[in-house]
GROMACS .gro file of C-alpha atoms in nm:
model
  240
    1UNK     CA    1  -0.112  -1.331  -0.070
    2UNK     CA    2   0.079  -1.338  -0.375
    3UNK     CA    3   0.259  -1.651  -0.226
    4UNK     CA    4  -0.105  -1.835  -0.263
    5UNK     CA    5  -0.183  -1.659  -0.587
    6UNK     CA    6   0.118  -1.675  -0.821
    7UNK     CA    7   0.135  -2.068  -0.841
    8UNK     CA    8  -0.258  -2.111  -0.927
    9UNK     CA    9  -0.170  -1.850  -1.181
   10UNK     CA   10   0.128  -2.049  -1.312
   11UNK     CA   11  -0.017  -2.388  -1.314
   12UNK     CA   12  -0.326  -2.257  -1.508
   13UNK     CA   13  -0.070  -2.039  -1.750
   14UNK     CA   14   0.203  -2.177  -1.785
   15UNK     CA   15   0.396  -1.862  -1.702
   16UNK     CA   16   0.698  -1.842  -1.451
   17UNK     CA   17   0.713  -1.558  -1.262
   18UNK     CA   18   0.951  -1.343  -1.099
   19UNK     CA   19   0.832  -1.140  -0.812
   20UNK     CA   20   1.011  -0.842  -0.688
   21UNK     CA   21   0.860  -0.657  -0.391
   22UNK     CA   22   0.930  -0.306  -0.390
   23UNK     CA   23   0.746   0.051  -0.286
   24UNK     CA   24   0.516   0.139  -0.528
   25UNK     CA   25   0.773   0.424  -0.605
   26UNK     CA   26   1.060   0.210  -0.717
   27UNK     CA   27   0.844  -0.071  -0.897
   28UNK     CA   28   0.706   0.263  -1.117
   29UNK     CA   29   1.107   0.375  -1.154
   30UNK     CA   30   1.124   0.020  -1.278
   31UNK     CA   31   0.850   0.049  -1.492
   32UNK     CA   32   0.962   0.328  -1.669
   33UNK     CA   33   1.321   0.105  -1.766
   34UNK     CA   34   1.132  -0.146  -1.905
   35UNK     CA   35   1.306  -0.358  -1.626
   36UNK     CA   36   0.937  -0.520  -1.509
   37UNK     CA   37   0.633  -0.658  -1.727
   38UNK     CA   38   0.344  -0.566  -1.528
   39UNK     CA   39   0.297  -0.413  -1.182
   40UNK     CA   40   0.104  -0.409  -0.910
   41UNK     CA   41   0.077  -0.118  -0.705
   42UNK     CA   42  -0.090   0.142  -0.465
   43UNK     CA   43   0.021   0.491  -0.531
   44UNK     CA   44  -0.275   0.642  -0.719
   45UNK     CA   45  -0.151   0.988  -0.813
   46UNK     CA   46   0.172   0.825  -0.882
   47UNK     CA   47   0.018   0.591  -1.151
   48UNK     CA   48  -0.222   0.805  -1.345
   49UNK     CA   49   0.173   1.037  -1.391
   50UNK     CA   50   0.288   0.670  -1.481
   51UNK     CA   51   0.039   0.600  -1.737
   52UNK     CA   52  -0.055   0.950  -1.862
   53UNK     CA   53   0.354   0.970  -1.921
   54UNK     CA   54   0.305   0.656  -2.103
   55UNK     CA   55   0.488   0.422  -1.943
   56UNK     CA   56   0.168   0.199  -1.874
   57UNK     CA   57  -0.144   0.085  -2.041
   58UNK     CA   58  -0.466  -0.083  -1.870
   59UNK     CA   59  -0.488   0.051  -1.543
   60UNK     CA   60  -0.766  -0.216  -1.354
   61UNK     CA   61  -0.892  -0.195  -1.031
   62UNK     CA   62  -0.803  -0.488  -0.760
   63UNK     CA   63  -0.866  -0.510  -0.432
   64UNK     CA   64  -0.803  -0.230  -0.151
   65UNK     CA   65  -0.750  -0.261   0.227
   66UNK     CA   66  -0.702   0.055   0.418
   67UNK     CA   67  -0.380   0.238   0.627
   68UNK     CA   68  -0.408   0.293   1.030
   69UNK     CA   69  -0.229   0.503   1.225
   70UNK     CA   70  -0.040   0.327   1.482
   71UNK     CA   71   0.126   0.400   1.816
   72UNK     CA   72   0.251   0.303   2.167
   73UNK     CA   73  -0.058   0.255   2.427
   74UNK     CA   74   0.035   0.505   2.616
   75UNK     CA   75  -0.050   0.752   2.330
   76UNK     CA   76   0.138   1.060   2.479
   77UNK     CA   77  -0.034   1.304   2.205
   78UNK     CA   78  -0.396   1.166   2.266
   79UNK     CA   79  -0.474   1.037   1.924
   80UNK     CA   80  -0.732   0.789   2.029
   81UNK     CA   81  -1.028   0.735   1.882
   82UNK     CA   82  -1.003   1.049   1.631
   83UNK     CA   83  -1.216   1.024   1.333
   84UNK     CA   84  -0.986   1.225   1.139
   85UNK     CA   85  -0.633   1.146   1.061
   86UNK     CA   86  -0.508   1.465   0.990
   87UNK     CA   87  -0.668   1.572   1.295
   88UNK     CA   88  -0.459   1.312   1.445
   89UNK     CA   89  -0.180   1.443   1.252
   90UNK     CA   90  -0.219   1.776   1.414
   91UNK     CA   91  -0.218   1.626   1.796
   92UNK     CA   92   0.102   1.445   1.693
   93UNK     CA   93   0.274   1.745   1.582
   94UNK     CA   94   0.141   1.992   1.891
   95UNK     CA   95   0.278   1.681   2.142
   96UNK     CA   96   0.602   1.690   1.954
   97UNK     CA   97   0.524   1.339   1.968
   98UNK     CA   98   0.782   1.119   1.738
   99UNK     CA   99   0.628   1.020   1.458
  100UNK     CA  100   0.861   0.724   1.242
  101UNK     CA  101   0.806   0.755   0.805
  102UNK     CA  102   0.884   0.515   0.573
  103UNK     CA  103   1.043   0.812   0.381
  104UNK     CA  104   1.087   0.579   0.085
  105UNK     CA  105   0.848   0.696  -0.212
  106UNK     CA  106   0.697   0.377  -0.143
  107UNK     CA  107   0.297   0.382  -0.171
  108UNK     CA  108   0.258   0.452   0.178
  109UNK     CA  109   0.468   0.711   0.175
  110UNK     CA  110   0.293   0.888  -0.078
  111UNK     CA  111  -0.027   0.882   0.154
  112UNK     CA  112   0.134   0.958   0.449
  113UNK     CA  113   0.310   1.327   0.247
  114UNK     CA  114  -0.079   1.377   0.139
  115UNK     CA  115  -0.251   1.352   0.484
  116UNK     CA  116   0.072   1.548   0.632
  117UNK     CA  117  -0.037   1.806   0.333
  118UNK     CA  118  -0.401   1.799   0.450
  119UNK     CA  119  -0.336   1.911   0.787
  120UNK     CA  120  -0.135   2.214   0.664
  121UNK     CA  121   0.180   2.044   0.833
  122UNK     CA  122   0.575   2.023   0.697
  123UNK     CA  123   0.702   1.770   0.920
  124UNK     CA  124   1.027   1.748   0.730
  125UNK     CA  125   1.316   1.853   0.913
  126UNK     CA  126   1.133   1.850   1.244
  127UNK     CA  127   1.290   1.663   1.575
  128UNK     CA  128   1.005   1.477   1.637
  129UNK     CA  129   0.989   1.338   1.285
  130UNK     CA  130   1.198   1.088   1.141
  131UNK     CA  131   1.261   0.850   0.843
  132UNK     CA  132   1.368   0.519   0.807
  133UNK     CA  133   1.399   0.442   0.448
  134UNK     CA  134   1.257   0.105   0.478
  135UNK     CA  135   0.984  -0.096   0.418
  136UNK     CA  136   0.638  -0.101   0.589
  137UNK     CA  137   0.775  -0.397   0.843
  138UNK     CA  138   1.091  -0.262   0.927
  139UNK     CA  139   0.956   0.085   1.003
  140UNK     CA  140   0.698  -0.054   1.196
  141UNK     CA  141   0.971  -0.225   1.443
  142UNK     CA  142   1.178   0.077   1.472
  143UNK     CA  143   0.824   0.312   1.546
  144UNK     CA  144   0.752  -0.016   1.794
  145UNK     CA  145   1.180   0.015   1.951
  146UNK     CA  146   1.138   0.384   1.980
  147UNK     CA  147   0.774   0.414   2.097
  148UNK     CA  148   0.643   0.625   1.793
  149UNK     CA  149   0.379   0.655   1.619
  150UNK     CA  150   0.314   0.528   1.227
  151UNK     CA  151   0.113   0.508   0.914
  152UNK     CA  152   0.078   0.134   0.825
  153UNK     CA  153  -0.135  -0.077   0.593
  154UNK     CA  154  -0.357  -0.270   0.828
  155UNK     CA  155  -0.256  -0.638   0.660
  156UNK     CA  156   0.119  -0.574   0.690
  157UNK     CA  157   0.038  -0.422   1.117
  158UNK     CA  158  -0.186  -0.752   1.140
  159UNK     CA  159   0.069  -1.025   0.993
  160UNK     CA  160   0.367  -0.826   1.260
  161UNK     CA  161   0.119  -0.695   1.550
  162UNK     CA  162   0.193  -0.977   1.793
  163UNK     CA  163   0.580  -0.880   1.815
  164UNK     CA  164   0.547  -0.523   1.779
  165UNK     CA  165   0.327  -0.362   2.135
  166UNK     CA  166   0.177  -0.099   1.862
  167UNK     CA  167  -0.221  -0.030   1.900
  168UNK     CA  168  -0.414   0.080   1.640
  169UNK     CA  169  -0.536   0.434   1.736
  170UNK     CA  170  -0.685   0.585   1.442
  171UNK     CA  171  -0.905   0.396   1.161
  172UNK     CA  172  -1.182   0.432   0.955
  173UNK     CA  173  -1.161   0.734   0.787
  174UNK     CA  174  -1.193   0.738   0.381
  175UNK     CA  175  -0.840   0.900   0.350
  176UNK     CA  176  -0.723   0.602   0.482
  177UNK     CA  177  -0.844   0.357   0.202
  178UNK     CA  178  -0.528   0.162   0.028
  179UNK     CA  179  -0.622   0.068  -0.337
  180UNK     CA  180  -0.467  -0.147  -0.539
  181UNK     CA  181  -0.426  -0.171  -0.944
  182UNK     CA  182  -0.302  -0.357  -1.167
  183UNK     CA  183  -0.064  -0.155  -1.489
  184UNK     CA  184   0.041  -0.336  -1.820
  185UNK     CA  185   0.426  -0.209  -1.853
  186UNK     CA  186   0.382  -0.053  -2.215
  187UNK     CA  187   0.537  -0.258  -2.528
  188UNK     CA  188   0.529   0.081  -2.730
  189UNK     CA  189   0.839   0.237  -2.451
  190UNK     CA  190   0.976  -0.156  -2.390
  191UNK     CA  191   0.972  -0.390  -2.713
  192UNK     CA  192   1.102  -0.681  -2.472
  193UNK     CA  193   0.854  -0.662  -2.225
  194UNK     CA  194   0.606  -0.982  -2.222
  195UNK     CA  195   0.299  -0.849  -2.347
  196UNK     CA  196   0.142  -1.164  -2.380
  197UNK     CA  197   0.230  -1.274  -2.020
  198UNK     CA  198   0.171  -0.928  -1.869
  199UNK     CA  199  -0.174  -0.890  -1.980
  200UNK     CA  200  -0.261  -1.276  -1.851
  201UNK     CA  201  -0.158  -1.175  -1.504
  202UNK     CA  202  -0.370  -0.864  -1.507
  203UNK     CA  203  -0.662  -1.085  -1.618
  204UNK     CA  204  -0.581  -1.339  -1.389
  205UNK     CA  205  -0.579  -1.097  -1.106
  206UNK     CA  206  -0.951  -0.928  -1.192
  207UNK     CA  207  -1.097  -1.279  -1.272
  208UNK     CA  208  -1.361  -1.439  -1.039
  209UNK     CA  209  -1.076  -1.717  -0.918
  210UNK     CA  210  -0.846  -1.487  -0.774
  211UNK     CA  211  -1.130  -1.224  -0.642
  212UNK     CA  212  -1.240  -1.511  -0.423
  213UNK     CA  213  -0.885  -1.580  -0.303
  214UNK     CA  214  -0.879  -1.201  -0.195
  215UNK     CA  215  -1.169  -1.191  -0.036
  216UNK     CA  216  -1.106  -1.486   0.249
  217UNK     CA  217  -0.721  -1.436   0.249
  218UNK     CA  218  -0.631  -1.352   0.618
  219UNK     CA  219  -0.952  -1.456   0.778
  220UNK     CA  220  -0.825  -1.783   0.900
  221UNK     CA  221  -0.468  -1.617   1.060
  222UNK     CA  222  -0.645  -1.326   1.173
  223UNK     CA  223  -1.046  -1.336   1.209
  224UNK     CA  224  -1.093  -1.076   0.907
  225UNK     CA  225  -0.994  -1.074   0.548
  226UNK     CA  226  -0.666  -0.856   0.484
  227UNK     CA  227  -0.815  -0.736   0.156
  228UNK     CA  228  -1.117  -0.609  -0.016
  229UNK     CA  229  -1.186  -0.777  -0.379
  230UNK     CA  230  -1.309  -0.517  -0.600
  231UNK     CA  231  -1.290  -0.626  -0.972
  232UNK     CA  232  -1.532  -0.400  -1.222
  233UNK     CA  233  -1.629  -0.165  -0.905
  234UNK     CA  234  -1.528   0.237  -0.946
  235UNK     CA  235  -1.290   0.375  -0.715
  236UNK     CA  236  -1.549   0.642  -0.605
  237UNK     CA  237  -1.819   0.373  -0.479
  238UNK     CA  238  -1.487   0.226  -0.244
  239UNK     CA  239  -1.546   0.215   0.173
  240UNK     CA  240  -1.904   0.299   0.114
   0.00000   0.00000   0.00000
């Protein structure tokens, strides 16, 4: 999405900008070195540490999609169709099913340790558990090689699902929403970052113009949306 977004937002700015695609983790890590200008992320608990350590400034609501637990369709731990993930959790780790992790700090990660925590499960160190390291495509080809299951954003399973033989086997519940913000990098830690330019995107990315963009991007590839625009809503009122 950002490859339709970022040149509307340069021709109407001005700005150039230089993307770097990271886990949510390591974009914070580069945050707090002053080595990026603004960020856009989905690690909730790990941004309100960001900005309450004040790294960041201007934390704005964006857009969400939501994660999905994916698998082989054989689904040798009977996951199917469970309403709760940590339920689901809990089947996996009764089959001794393997279950692939990003294991990477990464956004996704972060959810995946929190629903793990929810279902009173330490899947570290376990046979049936392992970690890549990677990012969300790569792990999801290795889970799709080794027949295991996943956590996965839904847009990221969508744009790879054709090549990978992975079904989606548990959606839908609200642990499972993926929100997005946008964070300022602050000047006060960084005098070089770009205020000026910093606080354009994160206007640019809340205004009407893009919010549009968000809300059809995907539909023509893949018969839905990949994102949900949500601009001025509260983070409590998401899914509903």
């Amino acid at each position: 999405m950002l490859d339709v977004l970022i040149p509307i937002f340069e021709k109407k700015t001005g700005y150039f900008v230089k993307t770097i695609a990271v886990g949510s983790g390591q974009a914070m890590a580069m945050g707090e070195k002053g080595e990026a200008d603004v960020l856009l992320v989905h690690s909730p608990d790990a941004e309100k540490k960001f900005i309450a350590d004040g790294f960041g400034l201007n934390r704005q609501l964006v857009m969400h999609n939501d994660f999905v637990i994916v698998g082989p369709a054989a689904d040798p731990a009977k996951i199917k169709g469970t309403k709760s993930s940590a339920e689901a959790l809990k089947l996996i780790s009764n089959a001794n099913a393997l279950f692939i992790s990003r294991g990477d700090k990464s956004g996704t990660h972060a959810k995946e340790q929190k629903l793990w925590e929810k279902a009173g499960i330490k899947p570290v160190g376990q046979k049936w558990f392992q970690e890549t390291g990677l990012g969300m495509g790569q792990t999801l080809n290795v889970a799709a090689e080794k027949k295991g299951y996943t956590l996965a954003d839904r847009g990221t399973y969508l744009s790879l699902k054709k090549n990978l033989g992975l079904d989606i086997l548990v959606e839908g519940d609200a642990a499972l929403l993926n929100i997005y913000h946008v964070i300022e990098v602050n000047v006060d830690k960084w005098p070089k970052v770009n205020v000026a330019g910093a606080k354009a995107f994160a206007e640019f990315m809340i205004s009407k113009q893009t919010q549009d963009v968000v809300n059809t991007f995907g539909i023509d590839k893949f018969g839905s949306p990949l994102f949900f625009p949500d601009a001025g809503k509260k983070v409590e009122d998401l899914g509903k």
